[in-house]
Coordinates of C-alpha atoms in Angstrom, one line a residue:
X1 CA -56.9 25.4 26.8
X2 CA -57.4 28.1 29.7
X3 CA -60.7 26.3 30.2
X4 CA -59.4 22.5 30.7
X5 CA -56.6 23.8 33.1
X6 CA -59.2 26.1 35.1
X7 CA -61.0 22.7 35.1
X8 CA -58.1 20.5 36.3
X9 CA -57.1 23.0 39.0
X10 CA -60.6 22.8 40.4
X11 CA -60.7 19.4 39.7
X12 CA -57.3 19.2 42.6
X13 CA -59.2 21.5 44.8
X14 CA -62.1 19.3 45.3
X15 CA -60.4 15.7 45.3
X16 CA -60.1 14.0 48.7
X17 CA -56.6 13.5 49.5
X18 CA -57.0 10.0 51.0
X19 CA -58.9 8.0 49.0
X20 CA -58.2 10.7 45.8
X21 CA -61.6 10.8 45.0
X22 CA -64.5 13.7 44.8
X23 CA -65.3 14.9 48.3
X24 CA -68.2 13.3 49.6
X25 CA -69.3 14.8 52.4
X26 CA -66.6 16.8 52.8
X27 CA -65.4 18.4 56.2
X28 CA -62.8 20.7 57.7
X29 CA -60.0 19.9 60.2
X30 CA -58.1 22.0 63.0
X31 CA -55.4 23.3 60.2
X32 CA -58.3 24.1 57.0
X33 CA -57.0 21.0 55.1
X34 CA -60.8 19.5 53.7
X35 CA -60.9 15.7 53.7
X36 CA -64.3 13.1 52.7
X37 CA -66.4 12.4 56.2
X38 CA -65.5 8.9 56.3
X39 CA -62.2 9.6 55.3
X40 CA -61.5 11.2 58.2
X41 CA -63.0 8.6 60.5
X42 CA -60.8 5.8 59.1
X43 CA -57.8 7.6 59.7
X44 CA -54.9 8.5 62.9
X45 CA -56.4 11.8 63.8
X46 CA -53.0 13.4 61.5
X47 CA -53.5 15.6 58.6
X48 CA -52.5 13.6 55.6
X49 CA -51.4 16.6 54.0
X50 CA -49.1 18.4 56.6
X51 CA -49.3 15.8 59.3
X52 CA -50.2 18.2 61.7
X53 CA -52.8 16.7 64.9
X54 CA -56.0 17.4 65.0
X55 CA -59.0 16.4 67.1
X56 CA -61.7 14.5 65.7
X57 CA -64.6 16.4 67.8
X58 CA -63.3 19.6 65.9
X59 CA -64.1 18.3 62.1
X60 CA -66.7 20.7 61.1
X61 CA -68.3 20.4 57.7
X62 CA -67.9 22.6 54.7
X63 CA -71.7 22.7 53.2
X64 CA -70.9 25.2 50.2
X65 CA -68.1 22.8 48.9
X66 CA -70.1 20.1 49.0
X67 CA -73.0 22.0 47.2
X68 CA -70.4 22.9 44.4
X69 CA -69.1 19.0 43.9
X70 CA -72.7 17.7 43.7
X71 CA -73.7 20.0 41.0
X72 CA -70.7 20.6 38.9
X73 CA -69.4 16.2 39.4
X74 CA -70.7 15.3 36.1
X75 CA -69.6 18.1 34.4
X76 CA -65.8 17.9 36.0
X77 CA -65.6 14.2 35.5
X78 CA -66.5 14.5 31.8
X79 CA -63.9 17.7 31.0
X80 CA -61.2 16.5 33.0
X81 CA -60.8 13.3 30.2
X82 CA -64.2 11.6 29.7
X83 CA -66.2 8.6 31.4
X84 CA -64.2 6.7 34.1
X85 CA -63.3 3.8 31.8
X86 CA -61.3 6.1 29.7
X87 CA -59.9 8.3 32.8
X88 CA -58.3 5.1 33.6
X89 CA -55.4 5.5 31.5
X90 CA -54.3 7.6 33.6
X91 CA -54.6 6.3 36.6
X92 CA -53.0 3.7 38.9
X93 CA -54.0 0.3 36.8
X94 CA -54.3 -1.3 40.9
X95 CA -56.5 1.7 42.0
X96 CA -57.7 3.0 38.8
X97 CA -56.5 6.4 40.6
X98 CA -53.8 9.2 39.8
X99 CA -50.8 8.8 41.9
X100 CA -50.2 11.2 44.9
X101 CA -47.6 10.2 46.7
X102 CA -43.5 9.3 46.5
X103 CA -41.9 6.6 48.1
X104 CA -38.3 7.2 48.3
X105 CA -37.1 3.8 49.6
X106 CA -37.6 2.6 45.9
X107 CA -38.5 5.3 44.0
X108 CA -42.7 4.4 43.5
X109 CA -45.1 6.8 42.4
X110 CA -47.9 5.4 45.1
X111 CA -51.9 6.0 45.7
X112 CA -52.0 5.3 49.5
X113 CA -55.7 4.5 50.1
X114 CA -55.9 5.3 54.1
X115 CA -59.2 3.1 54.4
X116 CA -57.3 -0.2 53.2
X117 CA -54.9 -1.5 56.0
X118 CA -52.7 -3.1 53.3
X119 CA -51.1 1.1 52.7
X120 CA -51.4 2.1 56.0
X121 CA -47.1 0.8 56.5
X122 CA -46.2 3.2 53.6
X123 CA -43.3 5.6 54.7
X124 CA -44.0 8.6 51.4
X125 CA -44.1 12.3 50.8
X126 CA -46.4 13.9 48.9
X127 CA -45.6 13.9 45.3
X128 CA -45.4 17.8 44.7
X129 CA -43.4 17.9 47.6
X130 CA -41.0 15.6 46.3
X131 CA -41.2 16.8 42.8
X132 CA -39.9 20.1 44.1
X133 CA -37.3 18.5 45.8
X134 CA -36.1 16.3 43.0
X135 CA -36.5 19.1 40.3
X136 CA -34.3 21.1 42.4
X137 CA -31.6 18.2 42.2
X138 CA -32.5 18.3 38.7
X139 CA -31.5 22.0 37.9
X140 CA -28.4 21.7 39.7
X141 CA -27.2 19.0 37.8
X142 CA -28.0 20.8 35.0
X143 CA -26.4 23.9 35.7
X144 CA -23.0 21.7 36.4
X145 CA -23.7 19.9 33.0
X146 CA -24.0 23.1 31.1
X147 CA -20.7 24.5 33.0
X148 CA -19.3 21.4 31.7
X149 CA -20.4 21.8 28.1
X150 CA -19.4 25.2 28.3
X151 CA -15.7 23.8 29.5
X152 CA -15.5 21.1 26.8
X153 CA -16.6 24.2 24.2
X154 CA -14.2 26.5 25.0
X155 CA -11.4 23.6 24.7
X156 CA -12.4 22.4 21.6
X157 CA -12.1 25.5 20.3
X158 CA -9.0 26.1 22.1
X159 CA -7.8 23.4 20.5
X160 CA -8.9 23.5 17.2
X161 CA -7.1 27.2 17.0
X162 CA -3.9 25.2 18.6
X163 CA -3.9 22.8 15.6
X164 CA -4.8 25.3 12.9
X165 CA -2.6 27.6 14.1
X166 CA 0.1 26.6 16.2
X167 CA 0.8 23.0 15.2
X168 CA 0.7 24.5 11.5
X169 CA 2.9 27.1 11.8
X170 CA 5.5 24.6 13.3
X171 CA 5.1 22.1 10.6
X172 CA 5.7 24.6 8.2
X173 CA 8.6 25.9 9.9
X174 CA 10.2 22.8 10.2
X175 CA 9.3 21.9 6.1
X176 CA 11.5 25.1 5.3
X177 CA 14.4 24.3 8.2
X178 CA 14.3 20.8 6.1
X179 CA 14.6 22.7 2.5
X180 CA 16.9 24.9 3.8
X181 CA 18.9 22.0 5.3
X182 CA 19.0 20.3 2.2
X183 CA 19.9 23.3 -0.1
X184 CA 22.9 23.9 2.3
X185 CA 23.7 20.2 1.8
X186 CA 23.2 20.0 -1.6
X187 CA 25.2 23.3 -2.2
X188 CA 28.2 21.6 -0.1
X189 CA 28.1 18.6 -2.1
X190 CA 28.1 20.8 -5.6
X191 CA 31.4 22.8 -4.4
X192 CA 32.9 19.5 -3.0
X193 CA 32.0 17.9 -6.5
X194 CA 33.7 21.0 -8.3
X195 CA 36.8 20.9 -6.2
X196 CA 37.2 17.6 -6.6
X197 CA 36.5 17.9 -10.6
X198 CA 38.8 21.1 -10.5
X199 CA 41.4 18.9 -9.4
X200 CA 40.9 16.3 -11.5
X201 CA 41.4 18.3 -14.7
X202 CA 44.3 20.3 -13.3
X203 CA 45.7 16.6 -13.1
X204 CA 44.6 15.8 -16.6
X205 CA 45.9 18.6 -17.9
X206 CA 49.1 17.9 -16.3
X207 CA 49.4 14.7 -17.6
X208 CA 48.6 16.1 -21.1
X209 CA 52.0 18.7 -20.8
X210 CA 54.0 15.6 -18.8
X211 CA 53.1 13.4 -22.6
X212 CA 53.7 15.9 -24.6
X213 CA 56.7 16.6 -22.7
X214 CA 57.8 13.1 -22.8
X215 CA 56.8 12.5 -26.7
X216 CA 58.6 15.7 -28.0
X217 CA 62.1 14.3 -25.8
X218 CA 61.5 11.1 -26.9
X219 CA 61.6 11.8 -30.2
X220 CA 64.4 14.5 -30.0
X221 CA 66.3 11.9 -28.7
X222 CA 65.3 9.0 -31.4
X223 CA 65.9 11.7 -33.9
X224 CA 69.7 11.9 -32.7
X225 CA 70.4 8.3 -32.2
X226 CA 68.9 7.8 -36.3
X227 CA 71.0 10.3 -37.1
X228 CA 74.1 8.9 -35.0
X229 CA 73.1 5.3 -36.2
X230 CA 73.4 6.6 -40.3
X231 CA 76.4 8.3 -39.8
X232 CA 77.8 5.0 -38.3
X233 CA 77.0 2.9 -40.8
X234 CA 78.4 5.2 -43.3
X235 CA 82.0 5.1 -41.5
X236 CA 81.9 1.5 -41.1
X237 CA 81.8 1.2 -45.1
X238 CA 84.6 3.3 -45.5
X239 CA 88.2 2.0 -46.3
X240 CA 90.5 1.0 -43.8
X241 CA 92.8 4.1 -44.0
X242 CA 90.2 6.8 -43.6
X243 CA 88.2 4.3 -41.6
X244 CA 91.1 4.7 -38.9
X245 CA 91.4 8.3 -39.1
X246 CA 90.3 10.6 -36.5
X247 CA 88.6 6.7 -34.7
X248 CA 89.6 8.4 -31.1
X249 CA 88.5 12.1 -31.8
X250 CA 84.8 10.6 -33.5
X251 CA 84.2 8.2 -30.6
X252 CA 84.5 10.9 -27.9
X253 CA 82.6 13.7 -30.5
X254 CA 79.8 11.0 -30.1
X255 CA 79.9 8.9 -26.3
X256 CA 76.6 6.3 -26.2
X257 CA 74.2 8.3 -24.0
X258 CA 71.3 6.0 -23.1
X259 CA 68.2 8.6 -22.4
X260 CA 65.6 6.7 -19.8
X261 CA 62.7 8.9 -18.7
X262 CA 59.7 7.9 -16.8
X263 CA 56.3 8.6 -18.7
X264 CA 54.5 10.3 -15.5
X265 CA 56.8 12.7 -13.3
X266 CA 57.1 11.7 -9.8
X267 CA 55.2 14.5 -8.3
X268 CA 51.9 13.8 -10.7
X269 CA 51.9 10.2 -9.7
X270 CA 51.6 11.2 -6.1
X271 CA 48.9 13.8 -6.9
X272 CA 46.7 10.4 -8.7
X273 CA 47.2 8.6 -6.3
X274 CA 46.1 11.2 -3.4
X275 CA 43.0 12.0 -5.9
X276 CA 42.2 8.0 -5.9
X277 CA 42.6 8.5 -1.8
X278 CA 40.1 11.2 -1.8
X279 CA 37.4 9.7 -3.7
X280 CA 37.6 6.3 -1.4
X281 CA 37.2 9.1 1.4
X282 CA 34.1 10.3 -0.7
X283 CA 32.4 6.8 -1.0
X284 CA 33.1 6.2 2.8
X285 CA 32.0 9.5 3.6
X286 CA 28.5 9.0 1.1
X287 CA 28.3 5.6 2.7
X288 CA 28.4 6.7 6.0
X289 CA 25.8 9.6 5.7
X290 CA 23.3 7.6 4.2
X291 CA 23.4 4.8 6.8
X292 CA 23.0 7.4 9.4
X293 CA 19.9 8.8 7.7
X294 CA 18.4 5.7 6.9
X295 CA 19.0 4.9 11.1
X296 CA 17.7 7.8 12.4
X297 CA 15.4 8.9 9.6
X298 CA 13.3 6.4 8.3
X299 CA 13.8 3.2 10.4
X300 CA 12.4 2.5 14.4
X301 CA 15.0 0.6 16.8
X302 CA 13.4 -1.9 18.1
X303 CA 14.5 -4.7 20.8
X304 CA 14.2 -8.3 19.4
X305 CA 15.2 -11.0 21.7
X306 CA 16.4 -14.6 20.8
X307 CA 13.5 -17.6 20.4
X308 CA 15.0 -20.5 22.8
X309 CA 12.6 -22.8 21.2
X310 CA 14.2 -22.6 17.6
X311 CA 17.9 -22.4 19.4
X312 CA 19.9 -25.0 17.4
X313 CA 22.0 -27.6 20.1
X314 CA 25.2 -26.4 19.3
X315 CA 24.1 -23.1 20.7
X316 CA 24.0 -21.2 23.9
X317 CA 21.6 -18.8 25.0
X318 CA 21.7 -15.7 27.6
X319 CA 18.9 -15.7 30.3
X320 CA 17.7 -12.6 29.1
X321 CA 17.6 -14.0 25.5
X322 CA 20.1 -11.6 24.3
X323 CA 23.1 -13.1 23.6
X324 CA 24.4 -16.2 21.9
X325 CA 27.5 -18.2 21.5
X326 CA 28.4 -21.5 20.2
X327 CA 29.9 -24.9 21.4
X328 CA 30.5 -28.4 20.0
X329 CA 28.6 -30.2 22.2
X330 CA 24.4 -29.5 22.8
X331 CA 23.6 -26.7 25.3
X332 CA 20.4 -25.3 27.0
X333 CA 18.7 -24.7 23.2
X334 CA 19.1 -28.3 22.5
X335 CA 17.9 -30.4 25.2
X336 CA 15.6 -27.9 27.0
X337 CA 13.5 -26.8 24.1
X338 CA 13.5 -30.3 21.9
X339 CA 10.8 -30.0 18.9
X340 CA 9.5 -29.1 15.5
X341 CA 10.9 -25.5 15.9
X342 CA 14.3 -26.3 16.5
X343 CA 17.3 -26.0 14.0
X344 CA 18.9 -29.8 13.8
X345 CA 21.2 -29.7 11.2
X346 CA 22.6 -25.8 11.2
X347 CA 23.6 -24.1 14.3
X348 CA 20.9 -21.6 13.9
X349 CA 18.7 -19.5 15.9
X350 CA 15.3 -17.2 15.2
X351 CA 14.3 -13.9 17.1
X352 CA 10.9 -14.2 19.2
X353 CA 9.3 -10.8 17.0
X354 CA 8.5 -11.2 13.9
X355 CA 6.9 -7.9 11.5
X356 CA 5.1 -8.3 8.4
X357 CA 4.9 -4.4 7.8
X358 CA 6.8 -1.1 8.6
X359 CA 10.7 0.2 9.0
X360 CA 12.6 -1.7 11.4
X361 CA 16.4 -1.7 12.5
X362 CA 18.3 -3.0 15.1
X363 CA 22.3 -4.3 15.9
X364 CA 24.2 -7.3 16.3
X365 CA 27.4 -6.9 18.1
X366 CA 29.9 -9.8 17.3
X367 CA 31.7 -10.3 20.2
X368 CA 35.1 -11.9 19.7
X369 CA 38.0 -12.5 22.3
X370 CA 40.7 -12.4 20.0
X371 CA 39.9 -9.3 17.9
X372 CA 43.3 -7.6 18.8
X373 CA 45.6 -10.4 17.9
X374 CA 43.7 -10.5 14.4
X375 CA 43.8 -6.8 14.0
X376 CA 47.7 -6.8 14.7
X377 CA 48.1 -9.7 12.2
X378 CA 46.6 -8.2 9.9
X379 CA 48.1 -4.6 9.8
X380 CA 52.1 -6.5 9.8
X381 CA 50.3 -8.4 6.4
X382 CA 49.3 -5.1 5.2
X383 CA 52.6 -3.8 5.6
X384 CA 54.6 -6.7 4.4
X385 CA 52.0 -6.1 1.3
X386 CA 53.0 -3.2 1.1
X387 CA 56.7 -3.4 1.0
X388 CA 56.2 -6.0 -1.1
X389 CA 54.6 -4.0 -3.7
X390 CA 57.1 -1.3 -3.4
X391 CA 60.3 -3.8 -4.2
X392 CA 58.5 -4.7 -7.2
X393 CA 57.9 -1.3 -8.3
X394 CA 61.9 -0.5 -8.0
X395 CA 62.4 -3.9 -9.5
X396 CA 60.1 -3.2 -12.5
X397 CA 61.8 0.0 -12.9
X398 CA 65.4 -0.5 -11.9
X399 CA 66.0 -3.7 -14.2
X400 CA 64.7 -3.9 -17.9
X401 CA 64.4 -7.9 -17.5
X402 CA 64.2 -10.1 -15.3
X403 CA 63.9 -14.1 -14.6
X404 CA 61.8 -16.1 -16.5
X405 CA 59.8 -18.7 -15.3
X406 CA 58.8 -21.8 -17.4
X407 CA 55.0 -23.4 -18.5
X408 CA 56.0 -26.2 -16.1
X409 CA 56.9 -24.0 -12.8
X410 CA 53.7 -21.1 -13.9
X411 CA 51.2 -24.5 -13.9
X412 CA 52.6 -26.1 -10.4
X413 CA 52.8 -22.0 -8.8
X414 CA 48.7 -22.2 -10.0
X415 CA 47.9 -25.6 -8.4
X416 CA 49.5 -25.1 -5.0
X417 CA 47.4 -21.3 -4.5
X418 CA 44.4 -22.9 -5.8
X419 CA 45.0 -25.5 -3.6
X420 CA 45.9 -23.2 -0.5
X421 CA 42.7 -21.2 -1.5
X422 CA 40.3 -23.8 -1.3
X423 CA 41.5 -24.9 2.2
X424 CA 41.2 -20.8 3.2
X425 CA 38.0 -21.3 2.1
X426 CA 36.9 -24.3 3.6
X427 CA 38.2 -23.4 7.3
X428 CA 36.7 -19.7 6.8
X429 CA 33.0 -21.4 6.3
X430 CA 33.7 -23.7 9.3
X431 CA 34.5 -20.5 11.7
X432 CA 32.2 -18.0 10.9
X433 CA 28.9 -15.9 11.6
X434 CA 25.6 -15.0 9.7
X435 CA 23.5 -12.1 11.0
X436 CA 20.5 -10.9 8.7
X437 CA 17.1 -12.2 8.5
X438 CA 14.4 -14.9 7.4
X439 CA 11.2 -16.7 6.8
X440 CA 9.4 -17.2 9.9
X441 CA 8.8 -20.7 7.9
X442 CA 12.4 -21.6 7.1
X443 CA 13.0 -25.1 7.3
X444 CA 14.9 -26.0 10.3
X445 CA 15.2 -29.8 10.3
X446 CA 17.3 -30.1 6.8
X447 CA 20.5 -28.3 5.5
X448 CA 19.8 -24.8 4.4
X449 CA 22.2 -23.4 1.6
X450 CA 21.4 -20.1 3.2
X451 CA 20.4 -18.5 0.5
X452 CA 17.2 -16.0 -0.6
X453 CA 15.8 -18.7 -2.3
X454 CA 15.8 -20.5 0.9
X455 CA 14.1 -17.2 2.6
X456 CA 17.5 -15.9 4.5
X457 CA 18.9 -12.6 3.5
X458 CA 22.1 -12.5 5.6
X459 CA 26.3 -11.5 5.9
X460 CA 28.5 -13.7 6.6
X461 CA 31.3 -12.7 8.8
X462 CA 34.7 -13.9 9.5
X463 CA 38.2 -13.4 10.6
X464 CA 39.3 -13.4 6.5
X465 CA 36.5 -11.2 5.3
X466 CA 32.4 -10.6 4.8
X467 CA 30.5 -11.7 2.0
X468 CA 26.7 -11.1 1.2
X469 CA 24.8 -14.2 0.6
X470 CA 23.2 -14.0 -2.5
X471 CA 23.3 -16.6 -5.0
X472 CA 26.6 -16.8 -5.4
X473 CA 27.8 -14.6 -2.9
X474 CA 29.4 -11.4 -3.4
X475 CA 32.7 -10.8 -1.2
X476 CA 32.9 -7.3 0.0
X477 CA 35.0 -4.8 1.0
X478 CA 34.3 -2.3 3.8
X479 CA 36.5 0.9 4.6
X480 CA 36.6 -0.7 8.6
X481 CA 35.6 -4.5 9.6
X482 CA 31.9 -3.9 11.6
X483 CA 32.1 -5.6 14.8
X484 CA 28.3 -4.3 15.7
X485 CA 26.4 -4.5 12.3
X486 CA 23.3 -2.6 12.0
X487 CA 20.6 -4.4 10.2
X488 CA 17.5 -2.5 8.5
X489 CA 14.2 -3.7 7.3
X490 CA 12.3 -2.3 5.1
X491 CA 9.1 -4.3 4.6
X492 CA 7.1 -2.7 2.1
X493 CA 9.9 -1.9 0.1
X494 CA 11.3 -5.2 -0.3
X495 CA 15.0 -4.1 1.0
X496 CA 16.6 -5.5 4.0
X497 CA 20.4 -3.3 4.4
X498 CA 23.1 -3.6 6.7
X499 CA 25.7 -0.8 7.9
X500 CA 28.3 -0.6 10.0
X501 CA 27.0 0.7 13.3
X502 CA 30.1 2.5 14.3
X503 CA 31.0 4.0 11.5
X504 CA 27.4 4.0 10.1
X505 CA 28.8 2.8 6.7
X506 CA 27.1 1.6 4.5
X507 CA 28.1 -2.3 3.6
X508 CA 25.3 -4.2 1.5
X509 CA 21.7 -4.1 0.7
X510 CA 19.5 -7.1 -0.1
X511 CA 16.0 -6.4 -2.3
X512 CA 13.1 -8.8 -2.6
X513 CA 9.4 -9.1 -2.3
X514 CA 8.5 -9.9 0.8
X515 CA 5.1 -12.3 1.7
X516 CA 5.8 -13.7 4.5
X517 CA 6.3 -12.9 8.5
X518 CA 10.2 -11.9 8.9
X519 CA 12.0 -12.8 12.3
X520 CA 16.0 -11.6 12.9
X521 CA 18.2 -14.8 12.1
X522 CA 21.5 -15.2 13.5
X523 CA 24.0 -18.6 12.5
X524 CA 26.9 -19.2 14.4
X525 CA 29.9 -21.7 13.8
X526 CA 32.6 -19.6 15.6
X527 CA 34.5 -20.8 18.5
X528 CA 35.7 -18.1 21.0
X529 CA 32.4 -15.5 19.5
X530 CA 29.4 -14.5 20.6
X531 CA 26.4 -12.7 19.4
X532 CA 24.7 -10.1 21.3
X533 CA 21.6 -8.2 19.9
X534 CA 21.0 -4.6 20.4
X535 CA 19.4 -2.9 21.7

């Protein structure tokens, strides 16, 4: 190995510069540089190698070199990678020649021949010269690479000890904030449960004493009127003359006392009925608590705007897509968006977002303008109820009969609420609201019964009340009427629940197996009430 490179550097020392062969002849100029005879009478009187002038009368010629390339040629040629034809691999396949130069205009490795004319335009640098230059650029870069892999290092494991260690440590202290929040719930909810338990058997017991009580007086005084009642009947047998004896003093010895005693004392009554207030207060309260969770826990909020294209006629939409209201005559969803995605025969609308994975929630306000006048009527009929029920209680207590009513009045009484029913009934679908959703594929040009088998999972809202639309629906009965109604989606798990956004109660839940894309759905046959979607 020593050998070939000794070779290969004399090999450089003895190879002419401009035509990169074996000196031939070979002669010095004014700076020492050694260039072929020829070579240097073909050529600007410049050094190729440092471009430094010289004069051409100066070139002297350098006999020993020249001794030393005649004899040792053969030898060099055949060490330095055999016979010509297979040195050529190496070489410039246009020159058969080993590049020596660098043109930086495009990057070439060159062999300038300075006898050809064709090379003589050539602007290049030497190719060590440029090497030096370019491995310079070279070990830069590479010093700024290695900072820079160094940097990313010292990140990565910055980060990794972040995750591992920081990010670990919080999610563990937030798993035993959450156990401990739970425990404290869950030990609330036991000493709520005993109180309320407590109570319950204090009022049990009570009632036990008040029939016992009651039982034991009752048949004190049964036990007294038998005995009164014998001793009667005896004295009415009895002869005239001793029947008339003493009649004055025996009738006030024994006046007619009428004993009357209500089963459940006054002050236990109350009690019940305070207990039967708490335990609504309980189911609200439960209600409300898991609504919130399910909210703020579990679900996203997302914003779904209104599709004008499936916009039924005999509805109106916001600009921003928002907001919904109805009218009897066709509005912007009719006649600007006419087509297969319509609603024709129910005044219907679909949102624009449908989701066929994942928890979603999100709230429909319903917007009405007389919610204070119905809110008014409805408290005097709960108090008219009220006092209503409270006559009959005195009644049902005060008089031990009352009127009669015949088979003929009991069967016409029937007929004429049934009758007033149905027509409730009839003008309560007419003005009303659904909210919920359905099939992205719900029919839209027939009648819909609105129904799960139809794919619509939806409330229906009105002045007299909310019903769930299963088949049949279920009429239900919130602690507060929802005027913005939260409605949750829960793909995957087949549930689709609303709450009361306000109050966060819990009102209904729908379950199914859900296969196809689900969009919000909204139905509106409501003068003076609009629909708004949050958020």
């Amino acid at each position: 190995m020593a050998t070939s490179a000794s070779l290969r550097s004399l090999e450089e020392e003895v190879t002419c510069s401009v035509c990169l062969d074996y000196l031939r002849d070979p002669v010095t100029v004014d700076c020492g540089h050694v260039f072929c005879r020829g070579c240097t009478a073909n050529i600007r009187p410049l050094c190729p190698r440092c471009n430094k002038p010289f004069l051409k009368e100066n070139v002297r010629p350098v006999w020993q070199l020249a001794s030393l390339v005649e004899k040792n040629i053969e030898r060099l040629r055949v060490d330095s990678g055999g016979p010509p034809e297979q040195r050529g691999a190496r070489l410039r396949p246009q020159h058969r020649e080993k590049p020596h130069y660098y043109r930086e205009e495009d990057g070439q490795l060159l062999v300038l021949c300075r006898e050809s004319q064709e090379h003589r335009s050539h602007a290049a640098v030497l190719l060590e010269k440029a090497a030096q230059s370019h491995r310079k650029k070279i070990l830069n870069h590479l010093s700024t690479l290695r900072r820079d892999r160094d940097k990313v290092q010292g990140c990565q494991a910055k980060g990794a000890a972040e995750v591992t260690l920081a990010a670990l440590r919080k999610l563990q202290e937030q798993r035993q904030a959450i156990v401990a929040e739970f425990e404290q719930g869950h030990q609330f909810l036991r000493e709520r449960e005993q109180h309320l338990l407590d109570q319950l058997t204090r009022l049990e017991q009570e009632l036990a004493k008040g029939r016992e009580k009651y039982q034991a007086r009752g048949g004190k005084e049964l036990a007294r009127l038998t005995l009164l009642v014998s001793e009667l009947e005896g004295r009415a047998q009895q002869p005239a003359a001793e029947l008339m004896q003493d009649s004055r003093d025996f009738l006030n010895r024994h006046p007619r006392k009428l004993w009357i005693e209500k089963p459940i004392a006054h002050v236990t009554r109350r009690r019940t009925e305070e207990s039967s207030d708490k335990f609504v207060c309980l189911q609200q309260g439960r209600r409300e608590f898991q609504g919130k969770l399910l909210r703020d826990l579990e679900y996203k909020k997302v914003s779904v705007p209104l599709n004008p294209q499936s916009a039924s006629r005999y509805l109106k939409l916001s600009e921003h897509w928002k907001c919904v209201s109805y009218g009897d005559s066709g509005y912007q969803g009719g006649y600007r968006y006419p087509g297969p995605h319509r609603f024709d025969c129910e005044p219907a609308v679909l949102g624009t977002r449908g989701f066929i994975w994942g928890k979603v929630y999100w709230e429909v306000e319903v917007d009405r303008e007389s919610w204070s006048e119905d809110e008014e009527d409805r408290d005097k009929e709960e108090e008219g109820e009220e006092k209503e029920e409270e006559e009959e209680e005195e009644v049902a207590y005060g008089d031990e009969y009352g009127d009669w009513e015949t088979d003929e009045d009991e069967q016409s009484v029937g007929e004429e609420e049934e009758e007033e029913e149905a027509e409730e009934e009839e003008e309560e679908i007419l003005e009303s609201c659904m909210v919920g959703v359905a099939r992205d594929s719900v029919m839209r040009k027939e009648d819909l019964s609105l129904w799960p088998e139809d794919g619509v999972w939806a409330l229906r809202l009105s002045s007299a009340g909310i019903w769930a639309h299963p088949d049949p629906e279920v009429e239900l009965f919130p602690a507060v009427r929802p005027r913005r109604v939260g409605i949750a989606l829960d793909y995957e798990g087949g549930t689709v629940t609303f709450t009361n956004a306000e109050s966060l109660e819990l009102i209904y839940t729908f379950t199914a197996t859900f296969t196809w894309r689900l969009v919000p759905f909204l139905w509106l046959r409501w003068p003076g009430t609009r629909l708004l979607l949050r958020p």
